[in-house]
């Protein structure tokens, strides 16, 4: 059994995928803006991921913008039949690299067409509606935005719909409009606001995809994490990923990197076994944070 197979599987839309995937955000340039410093390296990472067994990739056309999806198409098209490409809409990039809401029906439809064009697809497997009411999940009705996306689904441009950066109330509102196959929020060993939500979604059979599983732009820093990693002969980031795989069976991981070596390290986290004592020790990281 390969490393990634040990991560297990879970349902994502109409596919059963391995729980350890890949996030493409870091394939763009600095601050997720403009072209990468090394395009060949970006292509190599994607090809290594797929050859290693990764069968779901998280991307977005406002990474770059457009850059990441174009690199994915160049590296992987024609796509393997079992590869699920998950994208998101609801934001755009300003000329100064800022992150701005883009959630009118016209903007959402344009974003879907941008993703289709740059990925070279006729239909998108999964589209997450990113809610930009605040930096983190912020209450407010998502009916208008989700109704517009559901209409694009009815037109056959989108197979499945997910939500990103949302509250439990918004998820329930969304389910009255269309089926929600996944939720993508910030969550990691130190940032655990969604603990109860993850458990609820697991009972309902809905995938939960934590973004910033390793801390994002500010990588996780913890003396406890470092001590555990040293004892296990692993890196702190491998331990953080292994903890997420143990946290709940409905968690799908999308750690990102622009390095083949780092990608291999991330995928090897599926082999890392954490004892009950270690899990208890790691739970203290969130309390300290």
mmCIF file of C-alpha atoms in Angstrom:
data_model
loop_
_atom_site.group_PDB
_atom_site.id
_atom_site.type_symbol
_atom_site.label_atom_id
_atom_site.label_comp_id
_atom_site.label_asym_id
_atom_site.label_seq_id
_atom_site.Cartn_x
_atom_site.Cartn_y
_atom_site.Cartn_z
ATOM 1 C CA UNK A 1 0.000 0.000 0.000
ATOM 2 C CA UNK A 2 1.383 3.417 -1.001
ATOM 3 C CA UNK A 3 1.697 6.273 1.468
ATOM 4 C CA UNK A 4 -1.305 8.198 0.209
ATOM 5 C CA UNK A 5 -3.589 5.152 0.240
ATOM 6 C CA UNK A 6 -3.077 4.945 3.990
ATOM 7 C CA UNK A 7 -4.916 8.252 4.350
ATOM 8 C CA UNK A 8 -8.213 6.450 3.659
ATOM 9 C CA UNK A 9 -11.049 7.659 1.438
ATOM 10 C CA UNK A 10 -14.211 9.746 1.668
ATOM 11 C CA UNK A 11 -16.972 10.873 -0.668
ATOM 12 C CA UNK A 12 -16.649 14.165 -2.523
ATOM 13 C CA UNK A 13 -19.575 14.813 -4.820
ATOM 14 C CA UNK A 14 -19.974 11.787 -7.067
ATOM 15 C CA UNK A 15 -16.426 10.521 -6.413
ATOM 16 C CA UNK A 16 -14.713 8.623 -3.631
ATOM 17 C CA UNK A 17 -11.325 10.280 -3.177
ATOM 18 C CA UNK A 18 -8.255 9.684 -1.076
ATOM 19 C CA UNK A 19 -8.335 11.926 1.969
ATOM 20 C CA UNK A 20 -4.926 13.445 1.241
ATOM 21 C CA UNK A 21 -5.087 15.764 -1.767
ATOM 22 C CA UNK A 22 -3.227 18.833 -2.969
ATOM 23 C CA UNK A 23 -3.897 22.579 -2.819
ATOM 24 C CA UNK A 24 -2.611 24.588 -5.770
ATOM 25 C CA UNK A 25 -2.536 28.081 -4.232
ATOM 26 C CA UNK A 26 1.249 28.173 -3.860
ATOM 27 C CA UNK A 27 1.801 27.564 -7.570
ATOM 28 C CA UNK A 28 1.208 31.253 -8.325
ATOM 29 C CA UNK A 29 3.734 33.985 -7.637
ATOM 30 C CA UNK A 30 4.489 35.726 -4.320
ATOM 31 C CA UNK A 31 1.326 36.570 -2.359
ATOM 32 C CA UNK A 32 -0.585 34.276 -4.765
ATOM 33 C CA UNK A 33 -0.242 36.952 -7.445
ATOM 34 C CA UNK A 34 1.362 36.824 -10.855
ATOM 35 C CA UNK A 35 3.383 33.970 -12.372
ATOM 36 C CA UNK A 36 5.525 31.569 -10.333
ATOM 37 C CA UNK A 37 9.248 32.116 -10.004
ATOM 38 C CA UNK A 38 9.823 28.677 -11.560
ATOM 39 C CA UNK A 39 7.071 27.469 -13.894
ATOM 40 C CA UNK A 40 8.812 24.169 -14.600
ATOM 41 C CA UNK A 41 8.925 23.428 -10.867
ATOM 42 C CA UNK A 42 5.197 24.164 -10.599
ATOM 43 C CA UNK A 43 4.458 21.758 -13.442
ATOM 44 C CA UNK A 44 6.650 19.114 -11.815
ATOM 45 C CA UNK A 45 4.821 19.365 -8.479
ATOM 46 C CA UNK A 46 1.442 18.762 -10.107
ATOM 47 C CA UNK A 47 2.683 15.793 -12.118
ATOM 48 C CA UNK A 48 4.371 14.312 -9.048
ATOM 49 C CA UNK A 49 1.187 14.707 -7.023
ATOM 50 C CA UNK A 50 -0.941 12.838 -9.546
ATOM 51 C CA UNK A 51 1.684 10.141 -10.139
ATOM 52 C CA UNK A 52 1.812 9.638 -6.363
ATOM 53 C CA UNK A 53 -1.915 8.948 -6.239
ATOM 54 C CA UNK A 54 -3.445 12.348 -5.462
ATOM 55 C CA UNK A 55 -6.937 12.313 -6.951
ATOM 56 C CA UNK A 56 -8.338 15.679 -5.882
ATOM 57 C CA UNK A 57 -6.777 19.095 -6.375
ATOM 58 C CA UNK A 58 -8.074 22.341 -4.916
ATOM 59 C CA UNK A 59 -7.617 25.413 -7.081
ATOM 60 C CA UNK A 60 -9.191 28.743 -8.000
ATOM 61 C CA UNK A 61 -9.085 31.076 -10.975
ATOM 62 C CA UNK A 62 -8.363 34.100 -8.792
ATOM 63 C CA UNK A 63 -5.051 32.519 -7.793
ATOM 64 C CA UNK A 64 -2.717 34.534 -9.971
ATOM 65 C CA UNK A 65 -5.335 35.422 -11.226
ATOM 66 C CA UNK A 66 -5.749 32.721 -13.895
ATOM 67 C CA UNK A 67 -2.144 31.555 -13.455
ATOM 68 C CA UNK A 68 -2.721 28.488 -11.302
ATOM 69 C CA UNK A 69 -5.503 27.038 -13.447
ATOM 70 C CA UNK A 70 -3.459 27.561 -16.604
ATOM 71 C CA UNK A 71 -0.534 25.703 -15.023
ATOM 72 C CA UNK A 72 -2.827 22.849 -13.979
ATOM 73 C CA UNK A 73 -4.116 22.550 -17.540
ATOM 74 C CA UNK A 74 -0.612 22.560 -18.996
ATOM 75 C CA UNK A 75 0.645 19.970 -16.511
ATOM 76 C CA UNK A 76 -2.251 17.525 -16.407
ATOM 77 C CA UNK A 77 -4.588 17.888 -19.399
ATOM 78 C CA UNK A 78 -5.966 15.576 -20.671
ATOM 79 C CA UNK A 79 -6.916 14.845 -17.080
ATOM 80 C CA UNK A 80 -6.990 11.364 -15.511
ATOM 81 C CA UNK A 81 -10.565 10.097 -15.297
ATOM 82 C CA UNK A 82 -10.418 9.763 -11.515
ATOM 83 C CA UNK A 83 -9.015 13.269 -10.882
ATOM 84 C CA UNK A 84 -11.427 15.687 -9.193
ATOM 85 C CA UNK A 85 -10.683 19.385 -9.665
ATOM 86 C CA UNK A 86 -12.299 21.557 -7.000
ATOM 87 C CA UNK A 87 -12.424 25.302 -7.540
ATOM 88 C CA UNK A 88 -14.011 28.264 -5.793
ATOM 89 C CA UNK A 89 -15.690 31.507 -6.782
ATOM 90 C CA UNK A 90 -16.882 34.606 -4.941
ATOM 91 C CA UNK A 91 -13.753 36.761 -4.927
ATOM 92 C CA UNK A 92 -11.397 38.540 -7.290
ATOM 93 C CA UNK A 93 -7.942 40.101 -7.114
ATOM 94 C CA UNK A 94 -7.324 43.814 -7.240
ATOM 95 C CA UNK A 95 -4.471 45.274 -9.263
ATOM 96 C CA UNK A 96 -2.622 45.702 -5.958
ATOM 97 C CA UNK A 97 -3.017 41.957 -5.182
ATOM 98 C CA UNK A 98 -5.850 42.636 -2.726
ATOM 99 C CA UNK A 99 -8.629 40.088 -2.177
ATOM 100 C CA UNK A 100 -12.038 41.552 -3.017
ATOM 101 C CA UNK A 101 -15.625 40.212 -2.981
ATOM 102 C CA UNK A 102 -17.081 39.294 -6.374
ATOM 103 C CA UNK A 103 -20.447 37.749 -5.605
ATOM 104 C CA UNK A 104 -23.027 39.329 -7.900
ATOM 105 C CA UNK A 105 -24.774 36.871 -10.270
ATOM 106 C CA UNK A 106 -22.840 38.329 -13.198
ATOM 107 C CA UNK A 107 -19.496 38.027 -11.403
ATOM 108 C CA UNK A 108 -20.230 34.464 -10.280
ATOM 109 C CA UNK A 109 -21.179 33.378 -13.791
ATOM 110 C CA UNK A 110 -18.066 35.007 -15.206
ATOM 111 C CA UNK A 111 -15.936 33.222 -12.603
ATOM 112 C CA UNK A 112 -17.394 29.853 -13.584
ATOM 113 C CA UNK A 113 -16.627 30.529 -17.244
ATOM 114 C CA UNK A 114 -13.106 31.719 -16.369
ATOM 115 C CA UNK A 115 -12.471 28.449 -14.498
ATOM 116 C CA UNK A 116 -13.866 26.382 -17.371
ATOM 117 C CA UNK A 117 -11.749 28.192 -19.946
ATOM 118 C CA UNK A 118 -8.472 28.169 -18.052
ATOM 119 C CA UNK A 119 -8.811 24.572 -16.866
ATOM 120 C CA UNK A 120 -9.948 23.445 -20.301
ATOM 121 C CA UNK A 121 -13.163 21.826 -19.057
ATOM 122 C CA UNK A 122 -16.779 21.738 -20.176
ATOM 123 C CA UNK A 123 -18.109 21.223 -16.652
ATOM 124 C CA UNK A 124 -16.579 21.842 -13.214
ATOM 125 C CA UNK A 125 -16.586 18.887 -10.788
ATOM 126 C CA UNK A 126 -17.012 20.880 -7.570
ATOM 127 C CA UNK A 127 -17.368 24.631 -7.096
ATOM 128 C CA UNK A 128 -17.107 26.123 -3.621
ATOM 129 C CA UNK A 129 -18.923 29.403 -3.084
ATOM 130 C CA UNK A 130 -16.521 31.527 -1.063
ATOM 131 C CA UNK A 131 -18.353 33.938 1.239
ATOM 132 C CA UNK A 132 -16.506 37.241 1.660
ATOM 133 C CA UNK A 133 -18.589 38.980 4.342
ATOM 134 C CA UNK A 134 -15.525 39.099 6.603
ATOM 135 C CA UNK A 135 -12.040 37.663 7.050
ATOM 136 C CA UNK A 136 -13.551 34.658 8.816
ATOM 137 C CA UNK A 137 -17.059 33.202 8.765
ATOM 138 C CA UNK A 138 -19.535 36.068 9.276
ATOM 139 C CA UNK A 139 -23.293 35.726 9.565
ATOM 140 C CA UNK A 140 -25.496 36.964 6.748
ATOM 141 C CA UNK A 141 -27.789 35.484 4.141
ATOM 142 C CA UNK A 142 -26.104 33.676 1.251
ATOM 143 C CA UNK A 143 -29.363 33.023 -0.616
ATOM 144 C CA UNK A 144 -28.728 35.400 -3.520
ATOM 145 C CA UNK A 145 -25.204 34.160 -4.224
ATOM 146 C CA UNK A 146 -26.002 30.474 -3.844
ATOM 147 C CA UNK A 147 -29.163 30.725 -5.945
ATOM 148 C CA UNK A 148 -27.044 32.172 -8.771
ATOM 149 C CA UNK A 149 -24.547 29.301 -8.480
ATOM 150 C CA UNK A 150 -27.339 26.723 -8.317
ATOM 151 C CA UNK A 151 -28.699 28.119 -11.575
ATOM 152 C CA UNK A 152 -25.320 27.507 -13.213
ATOM 153 C CA UNK A 153 -25.501 23.967 -11.869
ATOM 154 C CA UNK A 154 -28.915 23.516 -13.489
ATOM 155 C CA UNK A 155 -27.420 24.726 -16.776
ATOM 156 C CA UNK A 156 -24.894 21.892 -16.588
ATOM 157 C CA UNK A 157 -21.759 23.990 -15.982
ATOM 158 C CA UNK A 158 -21.239 22.722 -12.410
ATOM 159 C CA UNK A 159 -21.721 19.169 -11.077
ATOM 160 C CA UNK A 160 -21.509 19.744 -7.327
ATOM 161 C CA UNK A 161 -21.560 22.732 -4.972
ATOM 162 C CA UNK A 162 -19.707 23.389 -1.729
ATOM 163 C CA UNK A 163 -19.383 26.342 0.638
ATOM 164 C CA UNK A 164 -16.296 28.120 1.966
ATOM 165 C CA UNK A 165 -15.751 30.489 4.885
ATOM 166 C CA UNK A 166 -19.245 29.906 6.265
ATOM 167 C CA UNK A 167 -21.137 29.500 9.531
ATOM 168 C CA UNK A 168 -23.384 26.566 10.488
ATOM 169 C CA UNK A 169 -26.454 28.775 9.932
ATOM 170 C CA UNK A 170 -25.294 29.558 6.384
ATOM 171 C CA UNK A 171 -24.775 25.860 5.682
ATOM 172 C CA UNK A 172 -28.352 25.143 6.744
ATOM 173 C CA UNK A 173 -29.604 28.023 4.601
ATOM 174 C CA UNK A 174 -27.595 26.682 1.694
ATOM 175 C CA UNK A 175 -29.075 23.202 1.985
ATOM 176 C CA UNK A 176 -32.522 24.637 1.405
ATOM 177 C CA UNK A 177 -31.308 25.832 -2.005
ATOM 178 C CA UNK A 178 -29.139 22.941 -3.237
ATOM 179 C CA UNK A 179 -27.148 19.943 -2.070
ATOM 180 C CA UNK A 180 -23.907 20.911 -0.317
ATOM 181 C CA UNK A 181 -21.193 18.283 -0.814
ATOM 182 C CA UNK A 182 -18.385 19.914 1.171
ATOM 183 C CA UNK A 183 -17.515 22.761 3.513
ATOM 184 C CA UNK A 184 -14.143 24.496 3.342
ATOM 185 C CA UNK A 185 -13.182 26.602 6.353
ATOM 186 C CA UNK A 186 -9.997 27.476 8.173
ATOM 187 C CA UNK A 187 -9.047 24.716 10.591
ATOM 188 C CA UNK A 188 -5.830 23.225 11.923
ATOM 189 C CA UNK A 189 -4.205 21.962 15.093
ATOM 190 C CA UNK A 190 -4.222 25.437 16.675
ATOM 191 C CA UNK A 191 -7.326 26.963 15.045
ATOM 192 C CA UNK A 192 -10.249 24.769 16.087
ATOM 193 C CA UNK A 193 -13.357 26.937 16.021
ATOM 194 C CA UNK A 194 -15.113 24.362 13.816
ATOM 195 C CA UNK A 195 -14.744 21.357 16.129
ATOM 196 C CA UNK A 196 -18.498 20.940 16.655
ATOM 197 C CA UNK A 197 -19.263 21.643 12.994
ATOM 198 C CA UNK A 198 -16.836 18.959 11.804
ATOM 199 C CA UNK A 199 -18.473 16.372 14.042
ATOM 200 C CA UNK A 200 -21.935 17.336 12.784
ATOM 201 C CA UNK A 201 -20.874 17.160 9.140
ATOM 202 C CA UNK A 202 -19.251 13.767 9.757
ATOM 203 C CA UNK A 203 -22.539 12.410 11.093
ATOM 204 C CA UNK A 204 -24.259 13.731 7.971
ATOM 205 C CA UNK A 205 -21.682 12.323 5.556
ATOM 206 C CA UNK A 206 -20.481 15.719 4.329
ATOM 207 C CA UNK A 207 -16.809 16.348 3.564
ATOM 208 C CA UNK A 208 -14.942 19.026 5.516
ATOM 209 C CA UNK A 209 -11.881 20.516 3.820
ATOM 210 C CA UNK A 210 -9.679 22.652 6.097
ATOM 211 C CA UNK A 211 -7.845 25.440 4.353
ATOM 212 C CA UNK A 212 -4.578 26.549 5.934
ATOM 213 C CA UNK A 213 -4.130 23.040 7.439
ATOM 214 C CA UNK A 214 -0.526 23.977 8.230
ATOM 215 C CA UNK A 215 -1.224 27.561 9.267
ATOM 216 C CA UNK A 216 -1.249 29.199 5.839
ATOM 217 C CA UNK A 217 0.856 32.325 5.451
ATOM 218 C CA UNK A 218 1.966 31.958 9.094
ATOM 219 C CA UNK A 219 3.056 28.310 9.516
ATOM 220 C CA UNK A 220 2.137 26.591 12.756
ATOM 221 C CA UNK A 221 4.637 27.190 15.537
ATOM 222 C CA UNK A 222 4.406 25.112 18.701
ATOM 223 C CA UNK A 223 7.000 23.700 21.076
ATOM 224 C CA UNK A 224 4.650 20.784 21.744
ATOM 225 C CA UNK A 225 4.330 20.047 18.051
ATOM 226 C CA UNK A 226 8.102 20.208 17.638
ATOM 227 C CA UNK A 227 8.717 17.867 20.594
ATOM 228 C CA UNK A 228 6.240 15.303 19.301
ATOM 229 C CA UNK A 229 7.735 15.460 15.820
ATOM 230 C CA UNK A 230 11.248 14.933 17.141
ATOM 231 C CA UNK A 231 10.166 11.870 19.118
ATOM 232 C CA UNK A 232 8.418 10.401 16.086
ATOM 233 C CA UNK A 233 11.249 11.155 13.671
ATOM 234 C CA UNK A 234 8.944 13.335 11.590
ATOM 235 C CA UNK A 235 8.597 17.011 10.727
ATOM 236 C CA UNK A 236 6.182 19.215 12.692
ATOM 237 C CA UNK A 237 4.084 19.715 9.547
ATOM 238 C CA UNK A 238 3.812 15.949 9.001
ATOM 239 C CA UNK A 239 2.535 15.587 12.552
ATOM 240 C CA UNK A 240 0.017 18.400 12.019
ATOM 241 C CA UNK A 241 -1.314 16.671 8.883
ATOM 242 C CA UNK A 242 -1.426 13.268 10.572
ATOM 243 C CA UNK A 243 -3.413 14.808 13.428
ATOM 244 C CA UNK A 244 -5.982 16.155 10.955
ATOM 245 C CA UNK A 245 -6.338 12.730 9.347
ATOM 246 C CA UNK A 246 -7.024 11.270 12.798
ATOM 247 C CA UNK A 247 -9.320 14.124 13.820
ATOM 248 C CA UNK A 248 -12.348 12.983 11.788
ATOM 249 C CA UNK A 249 -12.961 10.589 8.871
ATOM 250 C CA UNK A 250 -14.724 13.267 6.799
ATOM 251 C CA UNK A 251 -11.699 15.591 6.705
ATOM 252 C CA UNK A 252 -10.063 15.922 3.280
ATOM 253 C CA UNK A 253 -6.632 17.557 3.279
ATOM 254 C CA UNK A 254 -5.292 19.914 0.614
ATOM 255 C CA UNK A 255 -1.821 20.992 1.817
ATOM 256 C CA UNK A 256 -0.071 23.138 -0.770
ATOM 257 C CA UNK A 257 3.535 23.482 -1.817
ATOM 258 C CA UNK A 258 5.617 24.519 -4.808
ATOM 259 C CA UNK A 259 8.342 21.963 -4.028
ATOM 260 C CA UNK A 260 8.399 18.300 -5.072
ATOM 261 C CA UNK A 261 10.459 17.446 -1.980
ATOM 262 C CA UNK A 262 7.959 19.155 0.310
ATOM 263 C CA UNK A 263 5.072 17.466 -1.518
ATOM 264 C CA UNK A 264 6.606 14.064 -0.806
ATOM 265 C CA UNK A 265 6.972 14.986 2.857
ATOM 266 C CA UNK A 266 3.311 15.995 3.032
ATOM 267 C CA UNK A 267 2.095 12.784 1.410
ATOM 268 C CA UNK A 268 4.236 10.689 3.761
ATOM 269 C CA UNK A 269 2.203 12.072 6.675
ATOM 270 C CA UNK A 270 -0.429 9.435 5.880
ATOM 271 C CA UNK A 271 1.969 6.789 7.195
ATOM 272 C CA UNK A 272 2.499 8.489 10.541
ATOM 273 C CA UNK A 273 0.787 6.744 13.453
ATOM 274 C CA UNK A 274 -0.235 8.817 16.475
ATOM 275 C CA UNK A 275 -0.959 7.102 19.771
ATOM 276 C CA UNK A 276 -3.790 8.156 22.060
ATOM 277 C CA UNK A 277 -1.207 9.715 24.373
ATOM 278 C CA UNK A 278 0.260 11.747 21.533
ATOM 279 C CA UNK A 279 -3.188 12.893 20.453
ATOM 280 C CA UNK A 280 -3.907 14.092 23.977
ATOM 281 C CA UNK A 281 -0.609 15.955 24.011
ATOM 282 C CA UNK A 282 -1.354 17.612 20.671
ATOM 283 C CA UNK A 283 -4.794 18.678 21.851
ATOM 284 C CA UNK A 284 -2.974 21.002 24.222
ATOM 285 C CA UNK A 285 -1.707 23.066 21.295
ATOM 286 C CA UNK A 286 -5.148 24.567 20.710
ATOM 287 C CA UNK A 287 -5.578 25.305 24.404
ATOM 288 C CA UNK A 288 -2.246 27.115 24.472
ATOM 289 C CA UNK A 289 -3.156 29.089 21.351
#
